[in-house]
Short mmCIF file of C-alpha atoms in Angstrom, two decimals:
data_model
loop_
_atom_site.label_atom_id
_atom_site.label_comp_id
_atom_site.label_asym_id
_atom_site.label_seq_id
_atom_site.Cartn_x
_atom_site.Cartn_y
_atom_site.Cartn_z
CA UNK A 1 297.85 79.50 -51.82
CA UNK A 2 297.36 82.28 -49.30
CA UNK A 3 298.33 84.82 -51.95
CA UNK A 4 295.67 83.39 -54.28
CA UNK A 5 293.02 83.58 -51.54
CA UNK A 6 293.95 87.18 -50.74
CA UNK A 7 293.73 88.16 -54.40
CA UNK A 8 290.28 86.59 -54.61
CA UNK A 9 289.15 88.47 -51.50
CA UNK A 10 290.29 91.73 -53.01
CA UNK A 11 288.59 90.92 -56.31
CA UNK A 12 285.40 89.90 -54.51
CA UNK A 13 285.38 93.10 -52.46
CA UNK A 14 285.71 95.07 -55.70
CA UNK A 15 282.88 93.07 -57.31
CA UNK A 16 280.61 93.78 -54.34
CA UNK A 17 281.42 97.48 -54.57
CA UNK A 18 280.48 97.40 -58.25
CA UNK A 19 277.16 95.72 -57.45
CA UNK A 20 276.42 98.26 -54.70
CA UNK A 21 277.27 101.06 -57.09
CA UNK A 22 274.97 99.46 -59.64
CA UNK A 23 272.15 99.28 -57.09
CA UNK A 24 272.67 102.92 -56.11
CA UNK A 25 272.58 103.97 -59.75
CA UNK A 26 269.19 102.31 -60.09
CA UNK A 27 267.98 103.89 -56.84
CA UNK A 28 268.86 107.35 -58.13
CA UNK A 29 267.08 106.82 -61.46
CA UNK A 30 264.18 104.59 -60.35
CA UNK A 31 263.25 105.61 -56.83
CA UNK A 32 259.99 103.69 -56.98
CA UNK A 33 262.07 100.48 -56.95
CA UNK A 34 263.76 101.31 -53.63
CA UNK A 35 262.19 98.47 -51.64
CA UNK A 36 262.78 95.87 -54.35
CA UNK A 37 266.42 96.89 -54.82
CA UNK A 38 267.18 96.44 -51.12
CA UNK A 39 265.98 92.84 -50.82
CA UNK A 40 269.04 90.90 -51.94
CA UNK A 41 271.94 89.55 -49.94
CA UNK A 42 275.05 89.49 -52.13
CA UNK A 43 276.43 85.96 -52.33
CA UNK A 44 279.52 85.05 -54.34
CA UNK A 45 279.15 81.86 -56.34
CA UNK A 46 280.75 80.52 -59.56
CA UNK A 47 278.67 81.04 -62.69
CA UNK A 48 277.15 84.29 -63.92
CA UNK A 49 274.24 85.97 -62.09
CA UNK A 50 271.23 84.36 -60.44
CA UNK A 51 268.66 84.90 -57.71
CA UNK A 52 266.30 82.84 -55.61
CA UNK A 53 264.41 85.89 -54.38
CA UNK A 54 266.56 86.14 -51.26
CA UNK A 55 270.13 86.22 -52.55
CA UNK A 56 271.84 87.74 -55.52
CA UNK A 57 274.33 85.09 -56.60
CA UNK A 58 277.20 86.56 -58.59
CA UNK A 59 280.45 85.30 -60.05
CA UNK A 60 283.22 87.65 -58.90
CA UNK A 61 285.22 87.61 -62.12
CA UNK A 62 282.10 87.74 -64.29
CA UNK A 63 281.01 90.98 -62.61
CA UNK A 64 284.48 92.48 -63.01
CA UNK A 65 284.75 91.51 -66.68
CA UNK A 66 281.27 92.87 -67.51
CA UNK A 67 282.05 96.15 -65.74
CA UNK A 68 285.29 96.47 -67.70
CA UNK A 69 283.58 95.66 -71.00
CA UNK A 70 280.29 97.61 -70.64
CA UNK A 71 279.33 99.53 -67.51
CA UNK A 72 275.71 99.69 -68.59
CA UNK A 73 275.61 95.89 -68.74
CA UNK A 74 275.82 95.54 -64.94
CA UNK A 75 273.01 98.03 -64.44
CA UNK A 76 270.78 96.30 -66.97
CA UNK A 77 271.51 92.85 -65.57
CA UNK A 78 270.79 93.95 -62.00
CA UNK A 79 267.50 95.55 -63.06
CA UNK A 80 266.70 92.45 -65.12
CA UNK A 81 266.97 90.26 -61.98
CA UNK A 82 265.00 92.68 -59.82
CA UNK A 83 262.11 92.78 -62.30
CA UNK A 84 261.99 88.98 -62.39
CA UNK A 85 261.24 89.11 -58.67
CA UNK A 86 258.85 92.07 -58.92
CA UNK A 87 256.87 90.24 -61.61
CA UNK A 88 257.11 87.09 -59.46
CA UNK A 89 258.48 85.00 -62.32
CA UNK A 90 260.21 82.80 -59.74
CA UNK A 91 256.93 81.49 -58.34
CA UNK A 92 255.67 79.10 -60.99
CA UNK A 93 253.69 75.89 -61.22
CA UNK A 94 255.63 72.66 -60.82
CA UNK A 95 254.75 71.26 -64.25
CA UNK A 96 255.78 74.28 -66.28
CA UNK A 97 257.67 74.02 -69.57
CA UNK A 98 260.88 75.62 -68.39
CA UNK A 99 262.24 76.41 -71.85
CA UNK A 100 259.21 78.52 -72.78
CA UNK A 101 258.89 80.08 -69.34
CA UNK A 102 262.55 81.14 -69.12
CA UNK A 103 262.42 82.64 -72.61
CA UNK A 104 259.11 84.43 -71.95
CA UNK A 105 260.32 85.89 -68.64
CA UNK A 106 263.58 87.21 -70.10
CA UNK A 107 261.81 88.89 -73.01
CA UNK A 108 259.14 90.37 -70.71
CA UNK A 109 261.63 92.04 -68.36
CA UNK A 110 263.87 93.27 -71.19
CA UNK A 111 260.82 94.80 -72.87
CA UNK A 112 259.94 96.55 -69.60
CA UNK A 113 263.52 97.83 -69.22
CA UNK A 114 263.48 99.15 -72.78
CA UNK A 115 260.24 100.97 -71.99
CA UNK A 116 261.97 102.84 -69.13
CA UNK A 117 264.45 104.54 -71.50
CA UNK A 118 267.15 104.34 -68.83
CA UNK A 119 270.44 105.71 -70.21
CA UNK A 120 272.54 104.09 -67.49
CA UNK A 121 271.22 100.66 -68.57
CA UNK A 122 272.12 101.06 -72.24
CA UNK A 123 274.30 98.29 -73.67
CA UNK A 124 274.87 96.37 -76.88
CA UNK A 125 272.33 93.71 -75.87
CA UNK A 126 269.50 96.21 -76.30
CA UNK A 127 270.28 96.76 -79.99
CA UNK A 128 270.22 93.01 -80.67
CA UNK A 129 266.72 92.79 -79.20
CA UNK A 130 265.03 95.43 -81.34
CA UNK A 131 263.98 93.26 -84.29
CA UNK A 132 262.61 90.45 -82.10
CA UNK A 133 260.69 92.86 -79.86
CA UNK A 134 259.19 94.62 -82.87
CA UNK A 135 257.97 91.33 -84.34
CA UNK A 136 256.58 90.07 -81.02
CA UNK A 137 254.68 93.31 -80.40
CA UNK A 138 252.93 92.84 -83.72
CA UNK A 139 251.88 89.32 -82.68
CA UNK A 140 251.27 89.68 -78.92
CA UNK A 141 249.42 92.76 -77.75
CA UNK A 142 251.13 92.99 -74.38
CA UNK A 143 254.51 91.40 -73.75
CA UNK A 144 253.84 89.85 -70.36
CA UNK A 145 255.54 86.61 -69.41
CA UNK A 146 252.21 84.73 -69.33
CA UNK A 147 251.13 85.83 -72.81
CA UNK A 148 254.56 85.20 -74.28
CA UNK A 149 254.65 81.78 -72.64
CA UNK A 150 251.39 80.80 -74.31
CA UNK A 151 252.59 82.26 -77.62
CA UNK A 152 255.79 80.19 -77.62
CA UNK A 153 254.03 77.04 -76.40
CA UNK A 154 251.58 77.19 -79.28
CA UNK A 155 254.43 77.43 -81.80
CA UNK A 156 256.28 74.38 -80.47
CA UNK A 157 259.72 75.83 -81.09
CA UNK A 158 262.76 73.56 -81.19
CA UNK A 159 265.56 73.83 -78.65
CA UNK A 160 267.78 75.58 -81.21
CA UNK A 161 265.07 78.12 -82.05
CA UNK A 162 264.53 78.79 -78.34
CA UNK A 163 268.25 79.29 -77.76
CA UNK A 164 268.60 81.71 -80.67
CA UNK A 165 265.61 83.73 -79.53
CA UNK A 166 266.79 83.89 -75.93
CA UNK A 167 270.43 84.76 -76.54
CA UNK A 168 269.98 88.57 -76.91
CA UNK A 169 267.74 88.64 -73.81
CA UNK A 170 269.81 86.37 -71.55
CA UNK A 171 271.13 87.99 -68.37
CA UNK A 172 270.90 85.48 -65.53
CA UNK A 173 270.69 81.80 -64.63
CA UNK A 174 267.16 80.67 -63.76
CA UNK A 175 267.98 77.28 -62.24
CA UNK A 176 267.61 78.65 -58.71
CA UNK A 177 263.93 79.36 -59.43
CA UNK A 178 263.09 75.69 -59.59
CA UNK A 179 264.72 74.63 -56.32
CA UNK A 180 263.03 74.38 -52.90
CA UNK A 181 263.41 77.15 -50.32
CA UNK A 182 263.81 76.27 -46.66
CA UNK A 183 260.81 77.55 -44.72
CA UNK A 184 261.00 80.51 -42.42
CA UNK A 185 263.21 82.67 -44.62
CA UNK A 186 262.09 85.95 -46.07
CA UNK A 187 263.65 88.03 -48.79
CA UNK A 188 266.79 89.81 -47.80
CA UNK A 189 267.54 87.66 -44.75
CA UNK A 190 269.54 84.60 -43.79
CA UNK A 191 273.11 83.55 -44.39
CA UNK A 192 274.70 81.89 -47.37
CA UNK A 193 274.40 78.44 -45.87
CA UNK A 194 270.65 78.82 -45.22
CA UNK A 195 269.64 79.63 -48.77
CA UNK A 196 269.90 77.86 -52.09
CA UNK A 197 272.77 77.74 -54.52
CA UNK A 198 272.08 77.87 -58.24
CA UNK A 199 273.88 74.69 -59.22
CA UNK A 200 271.82 72.32 -57.03
CA UNK A 201 270.09 70.28 -59.69
CA UNK A 202 270.19 70.95 -63.40
CA UNK A 203 267.36 71.33 -65.90
CA UNK A 204 267.94 67.76 -67.02
CA UNK A 205 267.53 66.41 -63.51
CA UNK A 206 264.42 68.51 -63.03
CA UNK A 207 262.63 66.95 -65.98
CA UNK A 208 260.57 64.49 -63.97
CA UNK A 209 257.93 66.23 -61.89
CA UNK A 210 259.46 69.70 -62.30
CA UNK A 211 258.20 70.66 -65.69
CA UNK A 212 261.07 69.39 -67.80
CA UNK A 213 261.81 70.64 -71.24
CA UNK A 214 259.60 68.07 -72.86
CA UNK A 215 256.50 68.91 -70.85
CA UNK A 216 253.71 71.15 -72.07
CA UNK A 217 251.87 72.88 -69.28
CA UNK A 218 249.18 75.44 -68.71
CA UNK A 219 250.06 79.09 -68.21
CA UNK A 220 251.96 79.37 -64.93
CA UNK A 221 250.38 80.97 -61.91
CA UNK A 222 251.98 82.46 -58.85
CA UNK A 223 252.00 80.25 -55.77
CA UNK A 224 253.73 76.88 -55.65
CA UNK A 225 254.31 74.10 -53.16
CA UNK A 226 258.02 74.20 -53.98
CA UNK A 227 258.52 77.78 -52.85
CA UNK A 228 258.57 79.45 -49.49
CA UNK A 229 255.23 81.17 -48.91
CA UNK A 230 256.73 83.98 -46.85
CA UNK A 231 259.16 84.80 -49.65
CA UNK A 232 256.41 84.93 -52.24
CA UNK A 233 254.25 87.07 -49.97
CA UNK A 234 257.14 89.50 -49.53
CA UNK A 235 257.50 89.98 -53.26
CA UNK A 236 253.73 90.14 -53.72
CA UNK A 237 253.55 93.06 -51.30
CA UNK A 238 256.49 94.77 -53.02
CA UNK A 239 254.81 94.31 -56.40
CA UNK A 240 251.46 95.68 -55.22
CA UNK A 241 253.10 98.65 -53.53
CA UNK A 242 255.08 99.36 -56.68
CA UNK A 243 251.95 99.34 -58.80
CA UNK A 244 250.20 101.79 -56.49
CA UNK A 245 253.29 104.01 -56.47
CA UNK A 246 253.54 104.06 -60.25
CA UNK A 247 249.85 104.90 -60.60
CA UNK A 248 249.91 107.69 -57.99
CA UNK A 249 253.09 109.21 -56.53
CA UNK A 250 255.38 108.35 -59.46
CA UNK A 251 252.86 109.12 -62.19
CA UNK A 252 255.60 110.47 -64.44
CA UNK A 253 257.37 107.12 -64.37
CA UNK A 254 254.08 105.33 -64.84
CA UNK A 255 253.50 107.22 -68.07
CA UNK A 256 256.95 106.39 -69.36
CA UNK A 257 256.85 102.76 -68.21
CA UNK A 258 253.70 101.48 -69.85
CA UNK A 259 254.84 97.89 -70.19
CA UNK A 260 256.03 97.83 -66.58
CA UNK A 261 252.68 99.10 -65.33
CA UNK A 262 250.71 96.71 -67.52
CA UNK A 263 252.83 93.76 -66.40
CA UNK A 264 252.25 94.71 -62.75
CA UNK A 265 248.51 94.94 -63.36
CA UNK A 266 248.53 91.51 -64.96
CA UNK A 267 250.59 89.99 -62.13
CA UNK A 268 248.56 91.60 -59.35
CA UNK A 269 245.19 91.01 -60.98
CA UNK A 270 242.87 89.08 -58.74
CA UNK A 271 242.22 85.62 -60.14
CA UNK A 272 238.79 84.01 -60.19
CA UNK A 273 237.42 80.53 -60.28
CA UNK A 274 234.66 80.65 -62.88
CA UNK A 275 232.94 77.63 -61.31
CA UNK A 276 232.75 79.40 -57.95
CA UNK A 277 231.50 82.50 -59.71
CA UNK A 278 228.59 80.57 -61.25
CA UNK A 279 227.55 79.17 -57.88
CA UNK A 280 226.37 82.60 -56.74
CA UNK A 281 223.36 82.09 -59.05
CA UNK A 282 222.18 78.87 -57.43
CA UNK A 283 218.73 78.50 -55.92
CA UNK A 284 217.59 76.41 -52.95
CA UNK A 285 215.47 73.41 -53.83
CA UNK A 286 214.63 69.79 -52.94
CA UNK A 287 216.10 66.77 -54.69
CA UNK A 288 215.46 63.06 -54.25
CA UNK A 289 218.55 61.93 -52.42
CA UNK A 290 219.36 60.24 -49.14
CA UNK A 291 220.09 63.00 -46.64
CA UNK A 292 222.90 61.67 -44.50
CA UNK A 293 223.45 65.08 -42.90
CA UNK A 294 220.15 64.94 -40.99
CA UNK A 295 220.31 61.24 -40.21
CA UNK A 296 220.39 60.46 -36.45
CA UNK A 297 222.55 57.39 -35.83
CA UNK A 298 221.62 57.29 -32.14
CA UNK A 299 217.97 56.42 -32.74
CA UNK A 300 218.91 54.14 -35.63
CA UNK A 301 221.33 52.01 -33.60
CA UNK A 302 219.10 52.13 -30.51
CA UNK A 303 216.23 50.64 -32.53
CA UNK A 304 218.44 47.88 -33.90
CA UNK A 305 219.64 46.95 -30.42
CA UNK A 306 216.13 47.10 -28.89
CA UNK A 307 214.09 45.42 -31.63
CA UNK A 308 216.70 43.41 -33.47
CA UNK A 309 216.49 44.57 -37.07
CA UNK A 310 213.94 47.38 -36.55
CA UNK A 311 215.51 50.89 -36.66
CA UNK A 312 213.51 53.68 -35.01
CA UNK A 313 214.36 56.17 -37.78
CA UNK A 314 215.37 55.92 -41.43
CA UNK A 315 217.38 58.49 -43.42
CA UNK A 316 215.38 61.18 -45.19
CA UNK A 317 214.98 60.47 -48.89
CA UNK A 318 215.15 64.11 -49.91
CA UNK A 319 217.37 67.05 -49.11
CA UNK A 320 217.57 70.74 -49.82
CA UNK A 321 220.48 71.81 -52.02
CA UNK A 322 221.59 74.90 -53.90
CA UNK A 323 221.75 74.39 -57.67
CA UNK A 324 221.22 76.28 -60.90
CA UNK A 325 217.51 76.41 -61.78
CA UNK A 326 216.73 79.67 -63.61
CA UNK A 327 219.47 81.51 -65.43
CA UNK A 328 220.29 83.58 -68.53
CA UNK A 329 223.46 83.40 -70.63
CA UNK A 330 223.74 86.36 -72.99
CA UNK A 331 226.29 86.21 -75.80
CA UNK A 332 227.66 89.24 -77.60
CA UNK A 333 227.71 88.26 -81.29
CA UNK A 334 228.89 91.60 -82.64
CA UNK A 335 231.58 91.71 -85.29
CA UNK A 336 234.34 92.37 -82.72
CA UNK A 337 233.79 89.11 -80.82
CA UNK A 338 235.44 85.88 -81.97
CA UNK A 339 233.03 83.06 -82.74
CA UNK A 340 235.53 80.47 -81.52
CA UNK A 341 235.78 82.18 -78.12
CA UNK A 342 231.98 82.33 -77.84
CA UNK A 343 231.65 78.59 -78.45
CA UNK A 344 234.43 77.85 -75.96
CA UNK A 345 232.74 80.04 -73.35
CA UNK A 346 229.35 78.35 -73.75
CA UNK A 347 230.99 74.92 -73.67
CA UNK A 348 232.93 75.77 -70.51
CA UNK A 349 229.78 77.07 -68.83
CA UNK A 350 227.94 73.92 -69.79
CA UNK A 351 230.71 71.66 -68.49
CA UNK A 352 230.47 73.40 -65.13
CA UNK A 353 226.68 73.38 -64.97
CA UNK A 354 226.20 69.77 -66.04
CA UNK A 355 227.91 68.50 -62.91
CA UNK A 356 225.31 66.72 -60.82
CA UNK A 357 225.79 68.99 -57.82
CA UNK A 358 225.19 72.13 -59.93
CA UNK A 359 222.20 71.21 -62.13
CA UNK A 360 218.59 70.53 -61.14
CA UNK A 361 216.89 67.86 -63.27
CA UNK A 362 214.47 70.46 -64.60
CA UNK A 363 215.93 73.87 -65.37
CA UNK A 364 214.90 77.06 -67.13
CA UNK A 365 217.97 78.38 -68.92
CA UNK A 366 217.85 80.88 -71.77
CA UNK A 367 220.84 81.36 -74.09
CA UNK A 368 220.39 84.67 -75.89
CA UNK A 369 222.50 85.89 -78.80
CA UNK A 370 222.56 89.62 -79.38
CA UNK A 371 224.53 92.30 -81.23
CA UNK A 372 222.59 95.57 -81.54
CA UNK A 373 219.36 93.57 -81.17
CA UNK A 374 218.30 90.14 -79.96
CA UNK A 375 219.15 87.59 -82.63
CA UNK A 376 218.19 84.28 -81.00
CA UNK A 377 216.76 82.94 -77.75
CA UNK A 378 217.20 79.22 -77.12
CA UNK A 379 215.39 77.81 -74.10
CA UNK A 380 217.12 74.95 -72.28
CA UNK A 381 215.07 72.79 -69.89
CA UNK A 382 217.32 69.76 -69.45
CA UNK A 383 220.83 68.50 -69.99
CA UNK A 384 219.65 66.86 -73.22
CA UNK A 385 218.51 70.25 -74.55
CA UNK A 386 221.93 71.70 -73.74
CA UNK A 387 223.66 68.83 -75.56
CA UNK A 388 221.49 69.42 -78.64
CA UNK A 389 222.20 73.16 -78.53
CA UNK A 390 225.95 72.64 -78.49
CA UNK A 391 225.71 70.19 -81.40
CA UNK A 392 223.70 72.62 -83.55
CA UNK A 393 224.98 75.96 -82.25
CA UNK A 394 225.26 78.70 -84.86
CA UNK A 395 226.08 82.34 -84.24
CA UNK A 396 223.86 85.13 -85.56
CA UNK A 397 224.37 88.86 -85.81
CA UNK A 398 227.87 90.32 -86.27
CA UNK A 399 226.61 93.90 -86.22
CA UNK A 400 227.14 96.61 -83.61
CA UNK A 401 227.02 96.12 -79.83
CA UNK A 402 224.21 97.29 -77.58
CA UNK A 403 223.57 95.54 -74.26
CA UNK A 404 220.20 97.18 -73.62
CA UNK A 405 218.03 94.98 -75.90
CA UNK A 406 218.91 91.82 -73.95
CA UNK A 407 217.95 93.38 -70.62
CA UNK A 408 214.71 94.72 -72.10
CA UNK A 409 213.94 91.30 -73.57
CA UNK A 410 214.62 89.47 -70.30
CA UNK A 411 212.50 91.99 -68.38
CA UNK A 412 209.62 91.21 -70.75
CA UNK A 413 210.09 87.47 -70.11
CA UNK A 414 209.94 88.08 -66.36
CA UNK A 415 206.74 90.12 -66.69
CA UNK A 416 205.24 87.40 -68.90
CA UNK A 417 205.88 84.79 -66.18
CA UNK A 418 208.62 82.90 -68.05
CA UNK A 419 210.80 83.16 -64.93
CA UNK A 420 209.57 82.74 -61.38
CA UNK A 421 212.85 83.24 -59.51
CA UNK A 422 215.51 84.44 -61.94
CA UNK A 423 218.80 84.58 -60.08
CA UNK A 424 220.91 86.33 -62.67
CA UNK A 425 222.41 86.84 -66.10
CA UNK A 426 225.95 86.40 -67.37
CA UNK A 427 226.83 88.48 -70.43
CA UNK A 428 229.93 87.37 -72.36
CA UNK A 429 231.31 90.29 -74.35
CA UNK A 430 234.34 92.32 -75.37
CA UNK A 431 232.80 95.27 -73.54
CA UNK A 432 232.49 97.72 -76.41
CA UNK A 433 228.80 98.50 -76.16
CA UNK A 434 226.05 100.56 -74.51
CA UNK A 435 225.10 99.57 -70.97
CA UNK A 436 221.60 99.96 -69.47
CA UNK A 437 221.19 102.91 -67.14
CA UNK A 438 219.05 101.19 -64.50
CA UNK A 439 219.74 98.10 -62.41
CA UNK A 440 217.55 95.09 -63.29
CA UNK A 441 215.69 93.08 -60.67
CA UNK A 442 218.25 90.27 -60.97
CA UNK A 443 222.02 90.12 -60.69
CA UNK A 444 223.98 90.83 -63.87
CA UNK A 445 227.61 90.03 -64.57
CA UNK A 446 229.72 90.98 -67.57
CA UNK A 447 232.46 88.53 -68.46
CA UNK A 448 235.40 89.96 -70.40
CA UNK A 449 238.36 88.26 -72.00
CA UNK A 450 241.76 89.61 -70.98
CA UNK A 451 243.13 90.91 -74.29
CA UNK A 452 246.03 92.90 -72.84
CA UNK A 453 244.06 96.09 -72.35
CA UNK A 454 242.06 97.31 -69.38
CA UNK A 455 238.44 96.12 -69.67
CA UNK A 456 235.85 98.91 -69.77
CA UNK A 457 234.14 100.07 -66.63
CA UNK A 458 230.73 98.56 -65.97
CA UNK A 459 227.80 100.23 -64.18
CA UNK A 460 227.97 100.23 -60.39
CA UNK A 461 225.17 97.66 -60.19
CA UNK A 462 226.94 95.15 -62.43
CA UNK A 463 229.61 92.55 -61.64
CA UNK A 464 232.78 92.46 -63.74
CA UNK A 465 234.74 89.26 -64.30
CA UNK A 466 237.92 89.11 -66.40
CA UNK A 467 239.10 85.71 -67.63
CA UNK A 468 242.32 84.67 -69.33
CA UNK A 469 241.90 82.99 -72.72
CA UNK A 470 243.27 79.73 -71.29
CA UNK A 471 240.57 79.83 -68.58
CA UNK A 472 237.85 79.53 -71.24
#
């Protein structure tokens, strides 16, 4: 028994040396990953490889066998795990479809590794991926985990299809991602007993309330109640620093690692709540409504006690609120903009505005369609008008794109007295057009759809908002 334990200790020491050598190999070739590579505490555990963001769980004999079979395999697997953390794939929503998410994450990191052209990470697995990556790149513009996740969800692949697709990209066990982290632990710290172990709970046991295999969920976002906030913040800071480094100091690597840079931009992109964004265009006005905020209970109860049922003060029957009153929605109907997306955008905007706390009873809303010239202006004065517009909505134009005619047209409406206090305009577009040179007298925002490429720059006076397709 003691001889067996001693042999395991020797084997484990050798496995740890291999992992440290692997890490050093990556440090030499990818210096911009120095901080990320130093985060893990090596923890021996039966299985293959896994991480929870704090520990690198490894099976001693698995590491030794992989090193003996293919030395590049250890390097690729280690980098695979590090990129999962850098892209914050571990921090997902609780109701995610784990099959699709695991597959999407593995393909995303392997695509990024392939983009680095790292000779020390070459192994047979890379050759088996080529055909799948080529096909996916023709279907999905940018192979980020989020876009791949949506792509696979929409296709409703069977378990067997998922398994076949994932096999060439599989490098680690993801079960540790879906387990709780004890608070107060950051990446790279703690002992083995304070962290998680990959086997605690299986995908089958996680099905209820953890995004089991049968669930279909929205695209996952970083930040989850099941994860330690300090750990996520640590990796967020590493990710943001890495992006800055790639775009500045390590520009050479940034040029060679396009998918890595694009994935970092997507992960670190600031997210917006479109409803909150619309509220910046609200105006102050009075509505008929009991104003409990300015109601004085002292005088009310004093009057009841003094005169029986005679209060000295009643609640005000009106109050001042901020709601949408005058507004312009401009729609780019050029040939490069999808009609389905336009209708979804207008519908989403309407669903936000029709909420009682956002809409005045009487409004002055203009929905303008424009390509290289103004094609249609529909005036909306009530919720009923908006309902009728959605029922009969037809797109016009499909020519070139020029933003200037809409601004000129709205300026003419303002001069003609059509608007008395226009708060702003939202222009939904793909961005490929001519912007006005001068700032209008009202706020203007350009809303772009994230299509995998950087949206164009807007004038300094304009607001830029980028939305994911699932946010529309």
